[in-house]
Short mmCIF file of N, CA and C and ligand atoms in Angstrom, two decimals:
data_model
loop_
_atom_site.label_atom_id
_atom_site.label_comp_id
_atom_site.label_asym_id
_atom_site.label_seq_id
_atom_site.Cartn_x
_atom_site.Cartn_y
_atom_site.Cartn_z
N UNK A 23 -11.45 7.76 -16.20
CA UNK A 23 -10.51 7.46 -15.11
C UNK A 23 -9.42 8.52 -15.08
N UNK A 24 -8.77 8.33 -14.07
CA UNK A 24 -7.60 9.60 -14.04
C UNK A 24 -6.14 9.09 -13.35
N UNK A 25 -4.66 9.45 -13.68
CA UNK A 25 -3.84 9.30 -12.44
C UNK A 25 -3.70 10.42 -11.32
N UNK A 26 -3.72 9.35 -10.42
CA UNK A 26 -3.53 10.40 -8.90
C UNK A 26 -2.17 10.86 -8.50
N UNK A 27 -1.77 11.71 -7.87
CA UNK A 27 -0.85 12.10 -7.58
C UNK A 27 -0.37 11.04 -6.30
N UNK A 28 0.81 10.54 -5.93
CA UNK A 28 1.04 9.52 -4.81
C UNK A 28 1.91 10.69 -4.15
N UNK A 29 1.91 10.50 -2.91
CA UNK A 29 2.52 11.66 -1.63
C UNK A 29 3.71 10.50 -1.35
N UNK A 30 4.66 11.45 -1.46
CA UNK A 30 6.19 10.70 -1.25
C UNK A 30 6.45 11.63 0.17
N UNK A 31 7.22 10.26 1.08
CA UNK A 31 8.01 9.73 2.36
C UNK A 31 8.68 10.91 2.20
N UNK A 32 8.73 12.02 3.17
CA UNK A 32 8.28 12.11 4.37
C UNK A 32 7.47 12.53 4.50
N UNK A 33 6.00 13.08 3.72
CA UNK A 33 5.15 13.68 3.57
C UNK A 33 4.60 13.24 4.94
N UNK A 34 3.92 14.17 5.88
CA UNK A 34 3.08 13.99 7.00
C UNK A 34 1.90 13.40 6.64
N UNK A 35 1.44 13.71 5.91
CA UNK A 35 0.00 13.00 5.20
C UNK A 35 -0.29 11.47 5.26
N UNK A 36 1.14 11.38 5.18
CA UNK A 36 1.36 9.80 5.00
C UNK A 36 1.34 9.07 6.39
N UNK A 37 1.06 9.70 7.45
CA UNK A 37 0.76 9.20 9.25
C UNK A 37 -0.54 9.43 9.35
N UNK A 38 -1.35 9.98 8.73
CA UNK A 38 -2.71 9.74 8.71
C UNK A 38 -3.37 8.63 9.15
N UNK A 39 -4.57 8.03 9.74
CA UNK A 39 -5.02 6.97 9.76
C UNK A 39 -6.55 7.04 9.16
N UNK A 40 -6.46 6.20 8.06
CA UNK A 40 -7.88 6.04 7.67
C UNK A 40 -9.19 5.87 8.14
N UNK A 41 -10.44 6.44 7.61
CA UNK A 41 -11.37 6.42 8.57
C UNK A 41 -12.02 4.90 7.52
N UNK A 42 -13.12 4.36 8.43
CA UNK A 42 -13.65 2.83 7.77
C UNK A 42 -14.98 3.63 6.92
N UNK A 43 -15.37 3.29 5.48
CA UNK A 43 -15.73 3.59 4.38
C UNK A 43 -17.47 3.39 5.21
N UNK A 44 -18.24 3.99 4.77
CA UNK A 44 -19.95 3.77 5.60
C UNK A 44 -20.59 3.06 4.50
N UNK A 45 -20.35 3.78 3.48
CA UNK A 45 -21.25 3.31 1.97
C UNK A 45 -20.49 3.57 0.78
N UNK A 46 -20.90 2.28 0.21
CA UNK A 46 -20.37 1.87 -1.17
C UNK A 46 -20.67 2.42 -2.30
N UNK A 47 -20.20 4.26 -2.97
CA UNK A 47 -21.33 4.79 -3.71
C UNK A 47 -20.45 4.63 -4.90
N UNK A 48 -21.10 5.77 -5.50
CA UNK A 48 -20.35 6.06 -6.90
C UNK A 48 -18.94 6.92 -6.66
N UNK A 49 -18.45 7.49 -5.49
CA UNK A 49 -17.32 8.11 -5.90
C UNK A 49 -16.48 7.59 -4.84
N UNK A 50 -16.71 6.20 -4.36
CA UNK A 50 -15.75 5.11 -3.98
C UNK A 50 -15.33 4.21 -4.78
N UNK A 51 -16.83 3.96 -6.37
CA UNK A 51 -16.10 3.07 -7.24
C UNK A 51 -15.27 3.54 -8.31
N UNK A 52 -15.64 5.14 -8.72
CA UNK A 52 -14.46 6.01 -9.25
C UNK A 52 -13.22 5.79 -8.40
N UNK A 53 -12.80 6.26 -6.95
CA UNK A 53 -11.86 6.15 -6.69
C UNK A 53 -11.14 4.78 -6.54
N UNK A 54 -12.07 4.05 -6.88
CA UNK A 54 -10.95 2.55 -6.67
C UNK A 54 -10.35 2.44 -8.08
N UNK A 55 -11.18 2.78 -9.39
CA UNK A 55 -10.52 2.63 -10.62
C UNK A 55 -9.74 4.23 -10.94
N UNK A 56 -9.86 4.81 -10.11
CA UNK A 56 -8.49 5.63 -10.54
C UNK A 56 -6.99 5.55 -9.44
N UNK A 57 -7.45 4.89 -8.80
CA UNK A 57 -6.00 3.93 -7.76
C UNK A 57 -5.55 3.01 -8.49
N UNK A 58 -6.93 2.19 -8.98
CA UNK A 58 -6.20 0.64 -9.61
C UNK A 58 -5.19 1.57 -11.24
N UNK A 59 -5.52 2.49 -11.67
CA UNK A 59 -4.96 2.89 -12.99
C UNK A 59 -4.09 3.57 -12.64
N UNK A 60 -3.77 3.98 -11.06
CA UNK A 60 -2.73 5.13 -10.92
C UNK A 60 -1.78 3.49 -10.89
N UNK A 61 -1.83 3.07 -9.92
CA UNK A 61 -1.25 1.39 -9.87
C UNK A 61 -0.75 0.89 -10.76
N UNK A 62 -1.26 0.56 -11.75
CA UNK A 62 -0.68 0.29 -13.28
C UNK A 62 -0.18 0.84 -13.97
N UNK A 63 -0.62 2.07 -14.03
CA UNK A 63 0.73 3.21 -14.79
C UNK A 63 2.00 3.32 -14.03
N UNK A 64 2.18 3.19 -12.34
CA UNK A 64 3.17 3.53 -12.13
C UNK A 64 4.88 2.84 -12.31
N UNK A 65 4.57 1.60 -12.11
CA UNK A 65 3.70 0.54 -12.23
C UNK A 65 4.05 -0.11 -10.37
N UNK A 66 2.98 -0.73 -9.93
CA UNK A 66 2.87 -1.31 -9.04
C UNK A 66 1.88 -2.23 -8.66
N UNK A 67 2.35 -3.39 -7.73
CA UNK A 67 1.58 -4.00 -7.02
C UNK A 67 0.14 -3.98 -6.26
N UNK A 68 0.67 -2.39 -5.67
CA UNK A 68 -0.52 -2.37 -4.86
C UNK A 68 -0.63 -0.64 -4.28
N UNK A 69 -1.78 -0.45 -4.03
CA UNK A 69 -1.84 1.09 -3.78
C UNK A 69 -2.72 1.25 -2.29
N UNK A 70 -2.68 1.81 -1.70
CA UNK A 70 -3.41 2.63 -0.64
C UNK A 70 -4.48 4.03 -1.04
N UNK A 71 -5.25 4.03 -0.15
CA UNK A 71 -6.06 5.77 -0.58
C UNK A 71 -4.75 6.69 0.30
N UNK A 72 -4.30 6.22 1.48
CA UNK A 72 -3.69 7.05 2.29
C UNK A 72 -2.42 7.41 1.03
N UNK A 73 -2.10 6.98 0.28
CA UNK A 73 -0.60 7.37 -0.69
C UNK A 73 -1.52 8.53 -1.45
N UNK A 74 -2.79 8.39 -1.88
CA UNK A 74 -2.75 9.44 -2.87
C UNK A 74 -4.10 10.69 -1.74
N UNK A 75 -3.75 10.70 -0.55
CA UNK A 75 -4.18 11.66 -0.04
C UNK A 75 -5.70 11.51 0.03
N UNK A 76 -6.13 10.26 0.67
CA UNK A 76 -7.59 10.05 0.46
C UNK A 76 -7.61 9.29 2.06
N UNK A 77 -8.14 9.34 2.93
CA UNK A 77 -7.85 9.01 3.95
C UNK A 77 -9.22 8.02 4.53
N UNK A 78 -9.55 6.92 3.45
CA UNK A 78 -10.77 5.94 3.85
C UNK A 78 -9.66 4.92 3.40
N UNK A 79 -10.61 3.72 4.07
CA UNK A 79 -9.81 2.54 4.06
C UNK A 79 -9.86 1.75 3.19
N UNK A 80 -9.42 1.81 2.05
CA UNK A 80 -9.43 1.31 0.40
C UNK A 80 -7.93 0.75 0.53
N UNK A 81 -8.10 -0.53 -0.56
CA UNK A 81 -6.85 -0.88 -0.93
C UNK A 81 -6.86 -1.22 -2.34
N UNK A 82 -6.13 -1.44 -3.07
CA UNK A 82 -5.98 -1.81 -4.76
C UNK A 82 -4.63 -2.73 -4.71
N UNK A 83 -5.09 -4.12 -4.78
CA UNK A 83 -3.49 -4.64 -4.75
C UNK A 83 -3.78 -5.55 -6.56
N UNK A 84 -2.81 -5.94 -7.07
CA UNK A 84 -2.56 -6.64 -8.47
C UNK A 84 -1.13 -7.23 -8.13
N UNK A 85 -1.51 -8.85 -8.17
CA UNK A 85 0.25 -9.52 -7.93
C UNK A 85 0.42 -10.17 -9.28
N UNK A 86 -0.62 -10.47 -9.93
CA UNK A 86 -0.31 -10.82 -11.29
C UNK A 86 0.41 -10.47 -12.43
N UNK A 87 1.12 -11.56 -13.27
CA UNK A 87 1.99 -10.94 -13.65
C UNK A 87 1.51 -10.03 -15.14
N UNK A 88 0.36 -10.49 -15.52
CA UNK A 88 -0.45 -10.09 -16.57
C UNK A 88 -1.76 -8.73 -16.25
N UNK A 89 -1.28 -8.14 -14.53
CA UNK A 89 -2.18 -7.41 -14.21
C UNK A 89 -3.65 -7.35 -14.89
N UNK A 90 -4.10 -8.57 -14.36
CA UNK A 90 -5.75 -8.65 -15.06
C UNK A 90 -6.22 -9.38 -13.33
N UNK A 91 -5.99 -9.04 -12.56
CA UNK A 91 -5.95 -10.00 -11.13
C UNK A 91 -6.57 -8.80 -9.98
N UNK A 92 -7.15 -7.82 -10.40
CA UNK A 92 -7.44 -6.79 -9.26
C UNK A 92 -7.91 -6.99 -8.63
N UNK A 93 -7.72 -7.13 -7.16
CA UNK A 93 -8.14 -7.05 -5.68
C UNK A 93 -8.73 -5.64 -5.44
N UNK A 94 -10.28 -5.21 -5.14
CA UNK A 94 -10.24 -4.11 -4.31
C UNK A 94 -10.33 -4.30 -2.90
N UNK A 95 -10.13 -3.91 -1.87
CA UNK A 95 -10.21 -4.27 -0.28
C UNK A 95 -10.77 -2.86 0.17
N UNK A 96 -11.75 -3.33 0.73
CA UNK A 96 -12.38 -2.00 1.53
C UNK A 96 -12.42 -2.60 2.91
N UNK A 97 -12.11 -2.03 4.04
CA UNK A 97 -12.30 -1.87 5.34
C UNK A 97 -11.95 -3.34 5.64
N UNK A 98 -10.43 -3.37 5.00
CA UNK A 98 -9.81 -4.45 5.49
C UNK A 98 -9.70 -4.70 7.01
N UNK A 99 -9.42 -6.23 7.13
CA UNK A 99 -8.93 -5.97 8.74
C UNK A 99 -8.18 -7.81 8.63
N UNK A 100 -6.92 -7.72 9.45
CA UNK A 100 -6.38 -9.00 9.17
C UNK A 100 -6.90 -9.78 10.54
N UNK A 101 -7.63 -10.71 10.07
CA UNK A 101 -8.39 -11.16 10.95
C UNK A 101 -7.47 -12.36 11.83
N UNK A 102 -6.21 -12.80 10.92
CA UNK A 102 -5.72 -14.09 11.58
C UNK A 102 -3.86 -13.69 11.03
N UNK A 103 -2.76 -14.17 11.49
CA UNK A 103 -1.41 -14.58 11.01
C UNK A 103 -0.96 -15.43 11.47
N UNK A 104 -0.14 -16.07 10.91
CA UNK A 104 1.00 -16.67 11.80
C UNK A 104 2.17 -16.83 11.12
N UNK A 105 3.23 -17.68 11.53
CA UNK A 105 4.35 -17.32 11.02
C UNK A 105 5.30 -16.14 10.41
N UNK A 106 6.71 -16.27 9.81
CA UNK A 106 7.03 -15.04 9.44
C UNK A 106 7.89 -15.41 8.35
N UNK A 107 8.14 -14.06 7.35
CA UNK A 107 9.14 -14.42 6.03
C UNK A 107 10.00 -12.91 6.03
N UNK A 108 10.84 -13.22 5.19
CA UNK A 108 11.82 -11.41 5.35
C UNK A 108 11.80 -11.87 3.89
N UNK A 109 11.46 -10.16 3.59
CA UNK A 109 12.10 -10.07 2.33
C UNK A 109 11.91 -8.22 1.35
N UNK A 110 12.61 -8.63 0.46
CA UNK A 110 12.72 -7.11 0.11
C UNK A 110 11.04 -6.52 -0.48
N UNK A 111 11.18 -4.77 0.56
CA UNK A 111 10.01 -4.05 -0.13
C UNK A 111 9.90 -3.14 -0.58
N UNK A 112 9.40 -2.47 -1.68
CA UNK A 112 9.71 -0.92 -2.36
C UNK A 112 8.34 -0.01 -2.08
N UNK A 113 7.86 0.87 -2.22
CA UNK A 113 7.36 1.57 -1.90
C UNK A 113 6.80 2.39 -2.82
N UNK A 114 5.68 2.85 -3.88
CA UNK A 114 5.60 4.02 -4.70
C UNK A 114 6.09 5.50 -3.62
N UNK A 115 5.75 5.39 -2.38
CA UNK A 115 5.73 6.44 -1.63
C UNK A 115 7.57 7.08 -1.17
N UNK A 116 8.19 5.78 -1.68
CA UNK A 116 9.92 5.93 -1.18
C UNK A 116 10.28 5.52 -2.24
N UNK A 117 10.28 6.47 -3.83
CA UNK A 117 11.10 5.73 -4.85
C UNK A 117 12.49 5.59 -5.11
N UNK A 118 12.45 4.41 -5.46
CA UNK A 118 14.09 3.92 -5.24
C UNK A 118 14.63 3.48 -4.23
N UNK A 119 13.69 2.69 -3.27
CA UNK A 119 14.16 2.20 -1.86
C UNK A 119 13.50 1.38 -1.42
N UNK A 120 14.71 -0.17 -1.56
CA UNK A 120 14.15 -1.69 -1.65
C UNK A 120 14.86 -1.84 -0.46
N UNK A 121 14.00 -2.23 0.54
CA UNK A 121 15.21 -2.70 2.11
C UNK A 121 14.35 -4.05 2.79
N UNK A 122 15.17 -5.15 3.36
CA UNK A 122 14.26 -6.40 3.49
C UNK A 122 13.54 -5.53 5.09
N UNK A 123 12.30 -6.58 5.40
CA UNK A 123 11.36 -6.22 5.82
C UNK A 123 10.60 -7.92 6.54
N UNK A 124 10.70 -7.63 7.69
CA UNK A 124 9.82 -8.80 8.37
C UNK A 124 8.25 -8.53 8.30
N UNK A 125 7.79 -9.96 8.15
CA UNK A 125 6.01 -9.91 8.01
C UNK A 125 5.54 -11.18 8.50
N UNK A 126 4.32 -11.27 8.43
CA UNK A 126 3.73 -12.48 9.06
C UNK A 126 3.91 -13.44 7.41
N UNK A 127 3.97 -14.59 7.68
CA UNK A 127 3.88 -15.33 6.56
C UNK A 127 2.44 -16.18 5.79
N UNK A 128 1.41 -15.78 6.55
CA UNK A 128 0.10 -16.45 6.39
C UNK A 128 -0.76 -15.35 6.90
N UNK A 129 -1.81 -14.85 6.28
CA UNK A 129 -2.85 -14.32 6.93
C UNK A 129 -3.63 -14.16 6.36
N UNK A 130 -4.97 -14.04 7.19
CA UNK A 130 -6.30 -14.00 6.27
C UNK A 130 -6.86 -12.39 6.63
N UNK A 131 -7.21 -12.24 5.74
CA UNK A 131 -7.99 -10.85 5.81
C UNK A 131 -9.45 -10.74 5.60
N UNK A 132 -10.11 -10.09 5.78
CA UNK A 132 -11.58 -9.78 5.87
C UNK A 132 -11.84 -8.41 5.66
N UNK A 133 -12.52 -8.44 4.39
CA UNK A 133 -12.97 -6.70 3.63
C UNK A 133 -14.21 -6.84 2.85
N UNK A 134 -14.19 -5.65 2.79
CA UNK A 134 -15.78 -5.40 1.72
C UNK A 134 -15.45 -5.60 0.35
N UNK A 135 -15.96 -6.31 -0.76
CA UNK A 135 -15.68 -6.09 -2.02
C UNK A 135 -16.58 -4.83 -2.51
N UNK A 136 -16.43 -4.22 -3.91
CA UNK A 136 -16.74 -2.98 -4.46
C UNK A 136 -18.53 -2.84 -4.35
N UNK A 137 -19.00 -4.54 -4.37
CA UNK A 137 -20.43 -4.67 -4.22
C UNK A 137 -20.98 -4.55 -2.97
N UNK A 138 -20.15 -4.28 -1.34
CA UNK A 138 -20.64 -4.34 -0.35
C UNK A 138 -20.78 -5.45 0.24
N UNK A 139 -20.14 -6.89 -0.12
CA UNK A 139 -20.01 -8.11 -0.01
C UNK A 139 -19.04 -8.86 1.10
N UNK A 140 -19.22 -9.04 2.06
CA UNK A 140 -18.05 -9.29 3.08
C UNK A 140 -17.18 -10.52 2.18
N UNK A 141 -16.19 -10.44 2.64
CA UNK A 141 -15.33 -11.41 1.69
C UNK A 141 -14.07 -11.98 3.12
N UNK A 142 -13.59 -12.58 2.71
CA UNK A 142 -12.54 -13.48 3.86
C UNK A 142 -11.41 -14.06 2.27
N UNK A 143 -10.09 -13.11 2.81
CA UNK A 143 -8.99 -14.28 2.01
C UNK A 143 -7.65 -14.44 3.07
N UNK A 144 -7.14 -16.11 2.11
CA UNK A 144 -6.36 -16.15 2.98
C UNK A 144 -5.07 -16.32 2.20
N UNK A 145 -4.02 -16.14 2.31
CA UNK A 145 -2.87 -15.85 1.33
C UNK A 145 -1.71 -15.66 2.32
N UNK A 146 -0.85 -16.04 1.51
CA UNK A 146 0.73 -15.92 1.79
C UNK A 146 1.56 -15.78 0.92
N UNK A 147 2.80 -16.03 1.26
CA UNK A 147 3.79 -15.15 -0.36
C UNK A 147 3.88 -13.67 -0.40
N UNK A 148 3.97 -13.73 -1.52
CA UNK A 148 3.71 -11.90 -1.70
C UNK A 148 2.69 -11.09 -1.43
N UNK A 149 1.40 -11.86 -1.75
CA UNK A 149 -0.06 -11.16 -1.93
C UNK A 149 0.04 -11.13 -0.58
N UNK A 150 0.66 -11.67 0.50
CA UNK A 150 0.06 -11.44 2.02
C UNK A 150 1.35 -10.61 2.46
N UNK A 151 2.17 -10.07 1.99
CA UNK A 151 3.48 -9.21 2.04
C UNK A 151 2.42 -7.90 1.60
N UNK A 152 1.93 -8.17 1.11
CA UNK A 152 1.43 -6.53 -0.30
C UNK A 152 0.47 -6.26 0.57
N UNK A 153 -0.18 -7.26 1.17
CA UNK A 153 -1.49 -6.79 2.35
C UNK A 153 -1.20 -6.02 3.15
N UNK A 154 -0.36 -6.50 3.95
CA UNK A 154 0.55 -6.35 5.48
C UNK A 154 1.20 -5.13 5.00
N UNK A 155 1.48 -4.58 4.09
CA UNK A 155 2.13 -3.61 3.44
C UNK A 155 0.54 -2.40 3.26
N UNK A 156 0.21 -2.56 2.45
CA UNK A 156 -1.48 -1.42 2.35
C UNK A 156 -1.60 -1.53 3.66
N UNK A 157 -2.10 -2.13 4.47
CA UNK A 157 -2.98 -2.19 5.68
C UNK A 157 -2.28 -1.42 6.63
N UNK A 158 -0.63 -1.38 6.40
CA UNK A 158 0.15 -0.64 7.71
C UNK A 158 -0.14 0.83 6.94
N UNK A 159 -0.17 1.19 5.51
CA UNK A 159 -0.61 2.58 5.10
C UNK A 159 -1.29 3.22 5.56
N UNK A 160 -2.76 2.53 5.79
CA UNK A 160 -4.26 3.19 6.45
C UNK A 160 -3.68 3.29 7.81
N UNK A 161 -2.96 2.49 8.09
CA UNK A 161 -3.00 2.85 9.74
C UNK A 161 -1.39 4.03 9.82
N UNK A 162 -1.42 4.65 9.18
CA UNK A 162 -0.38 5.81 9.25
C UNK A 162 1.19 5.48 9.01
N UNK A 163 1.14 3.76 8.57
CA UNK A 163 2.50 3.37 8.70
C UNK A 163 3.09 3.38 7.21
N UNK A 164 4.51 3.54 7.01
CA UNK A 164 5.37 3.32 5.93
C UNK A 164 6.18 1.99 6.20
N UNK A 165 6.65 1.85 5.19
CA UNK A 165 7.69 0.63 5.80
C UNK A 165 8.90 0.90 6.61
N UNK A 166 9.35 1.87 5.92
CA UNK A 166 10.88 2.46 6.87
C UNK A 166 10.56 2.52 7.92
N UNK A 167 9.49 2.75 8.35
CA UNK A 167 8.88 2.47 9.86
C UNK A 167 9.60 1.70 10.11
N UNK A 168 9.52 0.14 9.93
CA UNK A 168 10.19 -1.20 10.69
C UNK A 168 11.22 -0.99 10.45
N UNK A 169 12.16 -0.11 9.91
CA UNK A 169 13.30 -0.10 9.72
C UNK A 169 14.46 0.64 11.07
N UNK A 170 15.18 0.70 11.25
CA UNK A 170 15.99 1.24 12.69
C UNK A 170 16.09 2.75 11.86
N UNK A 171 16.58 3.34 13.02
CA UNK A 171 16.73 4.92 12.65
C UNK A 171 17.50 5.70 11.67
N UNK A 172 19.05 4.63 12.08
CA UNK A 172 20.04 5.09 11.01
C UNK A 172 19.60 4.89 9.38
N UNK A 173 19.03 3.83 9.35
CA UNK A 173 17.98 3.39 8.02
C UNK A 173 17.28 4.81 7.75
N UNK A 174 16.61 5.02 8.60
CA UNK A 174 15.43 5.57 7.93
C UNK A 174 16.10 7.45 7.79
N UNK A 175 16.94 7.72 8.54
CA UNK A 175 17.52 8.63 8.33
C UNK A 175 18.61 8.89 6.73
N UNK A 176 19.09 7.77 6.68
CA UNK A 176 20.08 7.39 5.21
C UNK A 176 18.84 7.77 3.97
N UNK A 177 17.51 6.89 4.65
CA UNK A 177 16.50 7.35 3.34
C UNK A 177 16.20 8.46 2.85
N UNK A 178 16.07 9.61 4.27
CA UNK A 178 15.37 10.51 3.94
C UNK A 178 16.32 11.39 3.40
N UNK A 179 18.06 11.20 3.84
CA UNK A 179 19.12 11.53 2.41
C UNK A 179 18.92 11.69 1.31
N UNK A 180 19.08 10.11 0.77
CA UNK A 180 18.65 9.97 -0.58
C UNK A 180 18.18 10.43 -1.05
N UNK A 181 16.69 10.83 -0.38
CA UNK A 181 15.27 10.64 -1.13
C UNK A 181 15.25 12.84 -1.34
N UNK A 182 15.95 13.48 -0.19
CA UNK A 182 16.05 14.38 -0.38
C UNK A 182 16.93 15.14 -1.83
N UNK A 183 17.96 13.87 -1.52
CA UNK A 183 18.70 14.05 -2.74
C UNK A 183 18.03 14.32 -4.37
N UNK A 184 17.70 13.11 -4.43
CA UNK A 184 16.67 12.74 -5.30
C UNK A 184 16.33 13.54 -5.81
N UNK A 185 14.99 14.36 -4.81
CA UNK A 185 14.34 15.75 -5.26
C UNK A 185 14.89 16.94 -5.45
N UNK A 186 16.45 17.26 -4.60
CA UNK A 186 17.22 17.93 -5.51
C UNK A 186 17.67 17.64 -6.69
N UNK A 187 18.09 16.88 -7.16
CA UNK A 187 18.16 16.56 -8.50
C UNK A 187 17.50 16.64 -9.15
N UNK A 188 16.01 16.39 -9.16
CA UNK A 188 15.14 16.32 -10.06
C UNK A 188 14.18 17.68 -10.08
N UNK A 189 14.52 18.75 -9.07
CA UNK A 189 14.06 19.73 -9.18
C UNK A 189 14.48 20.66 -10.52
O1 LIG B 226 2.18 0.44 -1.50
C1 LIG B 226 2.95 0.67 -2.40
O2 LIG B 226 3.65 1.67 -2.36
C2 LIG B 226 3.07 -0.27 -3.57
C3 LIG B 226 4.23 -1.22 -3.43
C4 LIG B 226 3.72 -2.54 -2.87
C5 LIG B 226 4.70 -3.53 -2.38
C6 LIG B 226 5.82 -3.90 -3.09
C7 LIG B 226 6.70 -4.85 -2.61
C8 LIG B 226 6.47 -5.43 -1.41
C9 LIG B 226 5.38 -5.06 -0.69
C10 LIG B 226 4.49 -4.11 -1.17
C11 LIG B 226 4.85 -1.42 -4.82
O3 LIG B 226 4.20 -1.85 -5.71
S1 LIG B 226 6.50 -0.97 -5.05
C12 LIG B 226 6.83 -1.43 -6.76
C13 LIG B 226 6.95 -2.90 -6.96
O4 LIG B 226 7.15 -3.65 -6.03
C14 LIG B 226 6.81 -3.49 -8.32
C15 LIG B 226 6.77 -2.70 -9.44
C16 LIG B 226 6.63 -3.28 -10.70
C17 LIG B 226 6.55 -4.63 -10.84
C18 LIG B 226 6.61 -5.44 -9.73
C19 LIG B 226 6.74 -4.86 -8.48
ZN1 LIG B 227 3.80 1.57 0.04
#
């Protein structure tokens, strides 16, 4: 297995939109266990292919608190929502930047598991926050997206900051 490099906000890469996966081989099930391990080392919830510059529609989410709970999602698609919850979201792609965030509060999704297996879940809470979160990735979105301008301008401050500093 290996860690991947994750492309940090404002990277253009990161507006990409994923293409839907054809076949389930061997170097889709490498890349799901070197997402799920980039994921856990970093440490996080949940990963996208679009964060580490892979542009198929993979997801790796873990809400558990004992990370033994891995979700892979291939060629997700949220088939149903309703309702809504706000609450705070961080980003591997925007480190150091927790800002609340509206979402649907219920939804079911529909993806391929690693075996080629259509699967249907339905979840709310966080695990359907962490969805709604990957799924806006593939489709070219960040979160600061939902955020207003002055927001997302203050971020790209910071975040510039940041990398001066740490240069
Ligand atoms: O997509 C990502 O960048 C991962 C992101 C997922 C996410 C977090 C919070 C709300 C929605 C989606 C993260 O994992 S950020 C890090 C984080 O939340 C976390 C890190 C360690 C322990 C628990 C949470
Ligand atoms: Zn993210």
């Amino acid at each position: 297995m290996a860690l991947l490099p994750i492309l940090r906000f404002p990277d253009a890469r990161l507006k990409k939109v994923a293409v839907p996966i054809a076949s389930i081989d061997g170097s889709i099930r490498k890349l799901a266990a070197d997402m799920a391990e980039t994921m856990y080392e970093a440490p996080g919830i949940g990963l996208a292919a679009t964060q580490v510059d892979v542009h198929k529609q993979l997801v790796v989410i873990d809400i558990s608190e004992e990370k033994n709970d891995l979700l892979v999602l291939i060629n997700p698609r949220i088939a149903a929502s309703d309702g809504g919850q706000t609450g705070e979201e961080g980003c591997l792609s925007v480190p150091g930047i927790y800002e609340k965030v509206e979402r649907a509060e219920h939804v079911t999704v529909d993806y391929l598991d690693l075996d080629g297996k259509k699967c249907s879940l339905k979840a709310d809470g966080l695990l359907a926050v962490c969805i709604q979160h990957e799924l806006d990735h593939l489709n070219g979105k960040v979160f600061v997206d939902h955020l207003s301008q002055l927001k997302q301008t203050r971020i790209k401050g910071k975040l510039a900051k940041q990398a001066r500093v740490t240069a």
